[in-house]
Amino acid sequence: MNPIEAGNYTIYFNEDCYDHLQKILAIGGYTGIFILADTNTSQYCLPNFLAQLATELPIEIIEIEAGEPNKSLETCTEVWHALTDLGAERKSLIINIGGGVVTDLGGFVASTFKRGIDFINIPTSLLAMVDASVGGKTGVDLGVLKNQIGVINNPVAVLIDTNFLTTLPQMEMRSGLAEMLKHGLIADKTYWDNFSDLGNMTTDDLGALIHWSVEIKNNIVEQDPNEKGLRKLLNFGHTLGHAIESHFLNSATPQLHGEAVAAGMVLESYIAMAKGLLVEEEYDEIRSVILSIFGTVSFTAKDVEDIIGLLVHDKKNEGGRVLFVLPDGIGSAVINKKAENILIIKAFEDYQK
Ligand code: NAD
């Protein structure tokens, strides 16, 4: 699979990854490597990675607890301390090997440690491969509020080795599919059409779709890296999705990021239909494809009230107005759209009907 140029860095795939890593290490002038993994990726991914890493540089491994509740400033503090205690310096390189929690948090830690050191992302979850590891957004949650603290800063490279997916739990695979569906819905109907029948999908098909998804995201990010306008498209499903994820974060029924975004995309598509942007057949198609993969989340009236209350914290809000990205057809979307609370409530009713 061809590498993808992403502004000042490159995204490499599969067999190309390790050759290019050696080249980066050879010319980077680094004094040491600090690998950040979580409790799962240090077990399932790190041994394979280390077996392919040939370097004379000293290597230290820093492990964090797995899971979204650990994408916090407290974990950052632990990692900053570990880096300090282990002697990290300006010319150290951080390699983040993990899902979106590790790449988001590790990118933020690297971008702020000693005012910024280089980092490489090695995504090991489907969601991190197609979305979180590319585009330069780094950061952590503040309490339950998603991604409230962070910076946009690119890695030195992203290395996508789809072999890591063999140990990824099925529910995490499904979570990653949500962001792939999003890429189709906002930008490419042909891409979306690949997901109507997942039953016949082969590993090769999946590899090609991952590459295609990264191309779609990168194409949007390159046109608007600092999210002044167009990049907001990538937030489709996330206004309600983030609020759903926050609402259930510390509950007995936490929703994975992709699961929450999947529900958010159905809800926001309903709003788009109600506003005349989508025709009913398109809404029905989006709803049935997504619900056939993800099932339906149950929301009580109190859940809906609380989720709507959380929308005031969304990062896209301007002047206190909650703004949505809404599809205006399959493969196209518009930004900065308002929706009345009554319409949001109706969207939840239709979602659960
Ligand atoms: P995650 O990092 O929590 O990974 C999911 C789970 O899978 C974790 O338990 C992890 O340990 C495990 N895991 C990862 N790779 C594995 C492997 N190969 N084998 C076995 N287990 C493995 O979550 P995620 O779904 O990867 O990412 C979600 C996060 O990404 C959220 O915090 C979200 O906000 C963020 N995100 C960021 C961006 C961005 O642009 N920066 C975009 C989308 C999502």
XYZ file of C-alpha atoms and ligand atoms in Angstrom:
397
model
C 0.000 0.000 0.000
C 1.346 3.392 -1.002
C 2.484 5.784 1.722
C 0.289 8.841 2.231
C 1.927 12.263 2.452
C 0.337 14.292 5.244
C 1.874 17.770 5.189
C 5.119 17.557 7.150
C 4.963 13.821 7.870
C 4.217 10.528 6.112
C 1.871 7.658 6.920
C 3.425 4.277 6.063
C 1.616 0.961 5.774
C 2.481 -2.619 6.677
C 5.785 -3.865 5.241
C 7.025 -0.291 4.560
C 6.675 0.691 8.215
C 9.794 -0.845 9.673
C 12.201 0.175 6.880
C 11.067 3.739 7.251
C 11.315 3.603 11.014
C 14.967 2.581 10.648
C 15.535 5.539 8.291
C 13.885 7.978 10.704
C 16.026 6.660 13.564
C 19.156 6.855 11.410
C 18.699 10.526 10.460
C 16.780 11.833 13.501
C 19.781 12.391 15.792
C 17.837 10.912 18.701
C 19.516 10.116 22.001
C 16.960 7.594 23.216
C 13.560 6.040 22.582
C 10.643 6.066 25.030
C 7.838 3.710 24.077
C 4.407 4.454 25.496
C 1.978 1.521 25.596
C -1.077 0.619 27.632
C -1.571 -2.539 29.672
C -3.042 -4.379 26.653
C -0.781 -3.160 23.869
C 2.333 -3.803 25.961
C 1.193 -7.434 26.097
C -0.221 -7.947 22.592
C 1.678 -5.511 20.353
C 4.948 -4.479 21.959
C 6.772 -7.854 21.642
C 6.155 -7.965 17.861
C 7.169 -4.361 17.491
C 10.385 -4.767 19.502
C 11.270 -7.833 17.432
C 11.297 -5.627 14.320
C 13.104 -2.668 15.842
C 16.837 -2.775 15.181
C 18.571 0.093 16.966
C 21.534 0.813 19.199
C 19.598 3.569 20.953
C 18.596 3.010 24.578
C 14.913 2.055 24.887
C 12.658 2.649 27.882
C 9.058 1.453 28.108
C 6.358 3.405 29.915
C 3.038 1.670 30.494
C -0.297 3.284 31.328
C -3.581 1.693 32.344
C -5.812 0.904 29.342
C -9.145 2.632 28.762
C -10.747 6.024 28.194
C -10.995 6.977 31.918
C -7.171 7.001 31.905
C -6.975 9.571 29.092
C -6.522 12.204 31.764
C -4.172 14.893 33.012
C -3.373 12.613 35.975
C -1.990 9.989 33.570
C -0.066 12.710 31.696
C 1.519 13.790 34.976
C 2.591 10.202 35.637
C 4.121 9.941 32.159
C 5.867 13.344 32.393
C 7.357 12.204 35.731
C 8.411 8.859 34.277
C 10.105 10.616 31.350
C 11.912 12.924 33.756
C 13.001 10.114 36.074
C 14.222 8.034 33.115
C 16.307 10.942 31.795
C 14.301 11.949 28.700
C 15.652 15.022 26.934
C 14.835 17.296 23.978
C 16.329 14.818 21.524
C 14.429 11.828 22.908
C 11.800 10.210 20.684
C 8.452 9.003 21.995
C 6.817 6.082 20.166
C 3.120 5.681 20.983
C 1.954 2.129 20.395
C -1.723 1.638 21.085
C -5.252 2.744 20.385
C -6.544 6.293 20.311
C -6.091 6.712 24.051
C -2.343 6.081 23.779
C -1.857 8.104 20.569
C -3.948 11.071 21.816
C -2.340 11.125 25.275
C 1.163 10.233 24.091
C 1.028 12.903 21.393
C -0.023 15.493 23.969
C 2.660 14.406 26.463
C 5.318 14.613 23.723
C 4.037 17.972 22.444
C 4.306 19.528 25.907
C 7.320 17.769 27.482
C 10.230 20.237 27.508
C 8.047 22.360 25.161
C 7.783 19.567 22.624
C 9.724 16.490 21.555
C 9.287 14.256 18.500
C 6.803 11.405 18.503
C 5.745 8.583 16.199
C 2.300 6.986 16.285
C 1.902 3.253 15.821
C -1.859 2.712 15.972
C -2.930 -0.775 17.008
C -6.739 -0.420 17.087
C -8.854 -0.015 13.963
C -10.139 3.324 15.249
C -6.630 4.664 15.807
C -5.483 3.421 12.370
C -8.262 5.136 10.421
C -8.676 8.213 12.581
C -7.017 9.003 15.928
C -3.366 8.548 14.930
C -3.525 10.834 11.878
C -4.313 14.530 11.616
C -2.266 15.865 14.542
C -5.003 16.228 17.151
C -3.606 15.299 20.555
C -5.103 15.669 24.004
C -6.918 14.322 27.019
C -10.307 14.491 28.704
C -11.054 16.835 31.611
C -13.182 14.780 33.994
C -15.872 13.330 31.746
C -15.552 16.114 29.178
C -13.994 14.717 26.031
C -10.751 16.106 24.625
C -11.071 19.428 26.481
C -7.303 19.815 26.837
C -4.942 19.375 23.917
C -2.937 20.764 21.047
C -2.732 20.165 17.323
C 0.771 18.916 16.586
C 1.879 16.412 13.983
C 3.873 13.261 14.670
C 7.148 12.614 12.839
C 5.467 9.640 11.152
C 2.527 7.263 11.488
C 3.177 3.552 10.965
C 0.049 1.504 10.246
C 0.692 -2.225 10.516
C -2.687 -3.900 10.106
C -1.275 -7.177 11.513
C -1.826 -5.694 14.970
C -5.578 -6.060 14.416
C -5.392 -9.843 14.868
C -5.490 -9.444 18.674
C -8.008 -6.582 18.771
C -11.279 -7.620 20.478
C -14.307 -7.775 18.166
C -16.165 -4.973 19.930
C -13.147 -2.698 19.410
C -13.108 -3.610 15.692
C -16.734 -2.557 15.506
C -15.957 0.683 17.313
C -13.364 1.528 14.645
C -15.873 0.843 11.868
C -17.896 3.858 13.047
C -15.205 6.331 11.995
C -14.848 4.539 8.633
C -18.599 4.856 8.056
C -18.301 8.525 8.997
C -15.635 9.080 6.342
C -17.984 7.632 3.715
C -20.999 9.594 4.888
C -19.254 12.985 4.891
C -17.081 12.613 1.814
C -17.480 9.563 -0.406
C -20.645 7.621 -1.263
C -18.665 4.938 -3.143
C -16.654 4.300 0.009
C -19.850 4.129 2.125
C -21.372 1.567 -0.262
C -18.659 -0.937 0.760
C -20.229 -1.278 4.187
C -23.713 -2.382 3.176
C -22.583 -6.043 3.269
C -19.802 -6.771 5.735
C -20.338 -10.534 5.577
C -18.078 -11.015 2.549
C -15.306 -8.662 3.588
C -11.812 -10.230 3.450
C -8.694 -9.142 5.343
C -7.345 -7.667 2.089
C -10.573 -5.705 1.602
C -10.242 -4.360 5.134
C -6.632 -3.312 4.523
C -7.656 -1.434 1.368
C -10.565 0.249 3.184
C -8.261 1.345 6.018
C -5.917 2.969 3.476
C -8.882 4.628 1.714
C -10.238 5.913 5.038
C -6.886 7.477 5.930
C -6.803 9.115 2.475
C -10.259 10.637 3.046
C -9.330 11.988 6.484
C -5.929 13.250 5.364
C -7.430 15.003 2.348
C -9.775 16.971 4.609
C -7.133 17.722 7.273
C -4.611 18.946 4.694
C -7.085 21.550 3.449
C -7.818 22.833 6.969
C -5.277 21.572 9.532
C -6.366 23.945 12.309
C -10.115 23.297 11.936
C -11.197 26.757 10.848
C -13.968 25.298 8.679
C -13.799 22.216 6.445
C -12.113 19.972 9.072
C -15.231 20.334 11.226
C -16.829 17.817 8.816
C -14.886 15.115 10.650
C -16.991 15.881 13.715
C -20.127 14.436 12.115
C -21.800 12.234 14.734
C -19.482 13.582 17.416
C -21.592 16.455 18.831
C -24.106 13.971 20.219
C -21.562 11.120 20.169
C -19.164 12.851 22.579
C -22.054 13.821 24.873
C -23.266 10.194 24.868
C -19.732 8.928 25.551
C -19.295 11.458 28.412
C -22.709 10.669 29.882
C -21.998 6.933 30.106
C -18.241 7.180 30.815
C -18.275 6.203 34.478
C -21.598 4.347 34.378
C -22.322 0.613 34.449
C -22.826 0.749 30.650
C -19.907 2.761 29.193
C -20.080 3.271 25.427
C -16.923 2.873 23.367
C -16.025 5.984 21.377
C -17.104 4.428 18.077
C -20.335 3.055 19.538
C -21.271 6.513 20.812
C -20.347 8.090 17.477
C -22.432 5.478 15.625
C -25.503 6.453 17.677
C -24.585 10.130 17.183
C -24.499 9.691 13.400
C -27.995 8.181 13.318
C -29.358 10.940 15.591
C -27.697 13.716 13.610
C -28.910 12.180 10.331
C -32.459 12.359 11.686
C -31.918 16.060 12.441
C -30.589 16.491 8.882
C -33.714 14.820 7.471
C -35.996 16.966 9.641
C -34.228 20.055 8.315
C -34.730 18.917 4.713
C -31.047 18.201 4.072
C -31.461 14.428 3.685
C -34.334 12.628 1.992
C -36.136 9.952 3.975
C -34.661 7.044 1.947
C -31.138 8.274 2.692
C -31.902 8.576 6.406
C -33.448 5.090 6.424
C -30.372 3.666 4.698
C -27.970 5.331 7.179
C -30.098 4.228 10.142
C -30.445 0.629 9.000
C -26.762 0.127 8.030
C -25.515 1.609 11.319
C -28.047 -0.118 13.569
C -27.431 -3.457 11.822
C -23.756 -3.210 12.816
C -24.052 -1.523 16.209
C -27.501 -2.383 17.548
C -29.499 0.204 19.495
C -28.363 1.894 22.709
C -31.150 2.379 25.287
C -31.694 5.925 26.484
C -34.102 6.912 29.264
C -35.744 10.352 29.223
C -33.270 11.363 31.952
C -30.312 10.142 29.839
C -31.542 12.290 26.933
C -31.961 15.323 29.196
C -28.446 14.904 30.613
C -26.914 14.317 27.168
C -28.539 17.502 25.846
C -27.176 19.303 28.940
C -23.650 18.149 28.065
C -23.832 19.689 24.573
C -22.912 23.121 25.980
C -19.340 21.839 26.389
C -18.885 20.855 22.736
C -15.763 22.393 21.235
C -17.532 23.440 18.035
C -19.908 25.751 19.932
C -19.674 29.431 19.088
C -21.164 32.215 21.184
C -22.969 29.619 23.318
C -24.666 28.072 20.261
C -24.428 24.297 19.835
C -23.394 23.602 16.254
C -23.797 20.345 14.343
C -22.299 18.827 11.226
C -25.203 17.472 9.182
C -25.178 15.301 6.053
C -26.847 16.843 3.015
C -26.787 13.591 1.065
C -24.773 10.396 1.459
C -21.156 11.417 0.825
C -21.532 15.098 1.617
C -22.151 17.233 4.711
C -22.458 20.827 5.899
C -21.047 22.441 9.051
C -22.273 24.968 11.635
C -25.952 23.919 11.727
C -28.160 24.602 14.740
C -30.804 22.193 16.051
C -33.563 22.959 18.544
C -33.730 20.720 21.635
C -37.164 19.479 20.608
C -35.683 18.147 17.370
C -32.901 16.397 19.283
C -35.493 14.738 21.528
C -37.422 13.601 18.433
C -34.193 12.181 17.009
C -33.744 10.045 20.147
C -37.382 8.897 19.887
C -36.952 7.851 16.250
C -33.599 6.166 16.999
C -35.243 3.906 19.583
C -38.493 3.192 17.750
P -8.414 2.686 23.105
O -7.108 3.313 22.909
O -8.989 2.684 24.480
O -8.276 1.186 22.556
C -9.350 0.307 22.693
C -8.971 -0.935 23.519
O -8.278 -1.841 22.679
C -8.045 -0.667 24.700
O -8.390 -1.524 25.769
C -6.681 -1.048 24.157
O -5.791 -1.425 25.181
C -7.031 -2.206 23.276
N -6.134 -2.461 22.162
C -5.659 -1.563 21.262
N -4.975 -2.201 20.304
C -5.026 -3.527 20.609
C -4.540 -4.697 19.954
N -3.906 -4.625 18.779
N -4.770 -5.883 20.547
C -5.468 -5.972 21.714
N -5.978 -4.907 22.341
C -5.754 -3.696 21.787
O -9.546 3.308 22.178
P -9.649 3.561 20.594
O -10.971 3.096 20.212
O -8.460 3.036 19.887
O -9.588 5.151 20.497
C -10.571 5.947 21.121
C -9.955 7.273 21.474
O -9.507 7.914 20.275
C -10.924 8.222 22.139
O -10.308 8.793 23.262
C -11.182 9.272 21.085
O -11.488 10.525 21.645
C -9.886 9.271 20.331
N -9.961 9.799 18.962
C -9.080 10.746 18.602
C -9.098 11.260 17.314
C -8.069 12.273 16.885
O -8.209 12.847 15.808
N -7.046 12.523 17.680
C -10.045 10.796 16.391
C -10.938 9.816 16.795
C -10.893 9.320 18.092
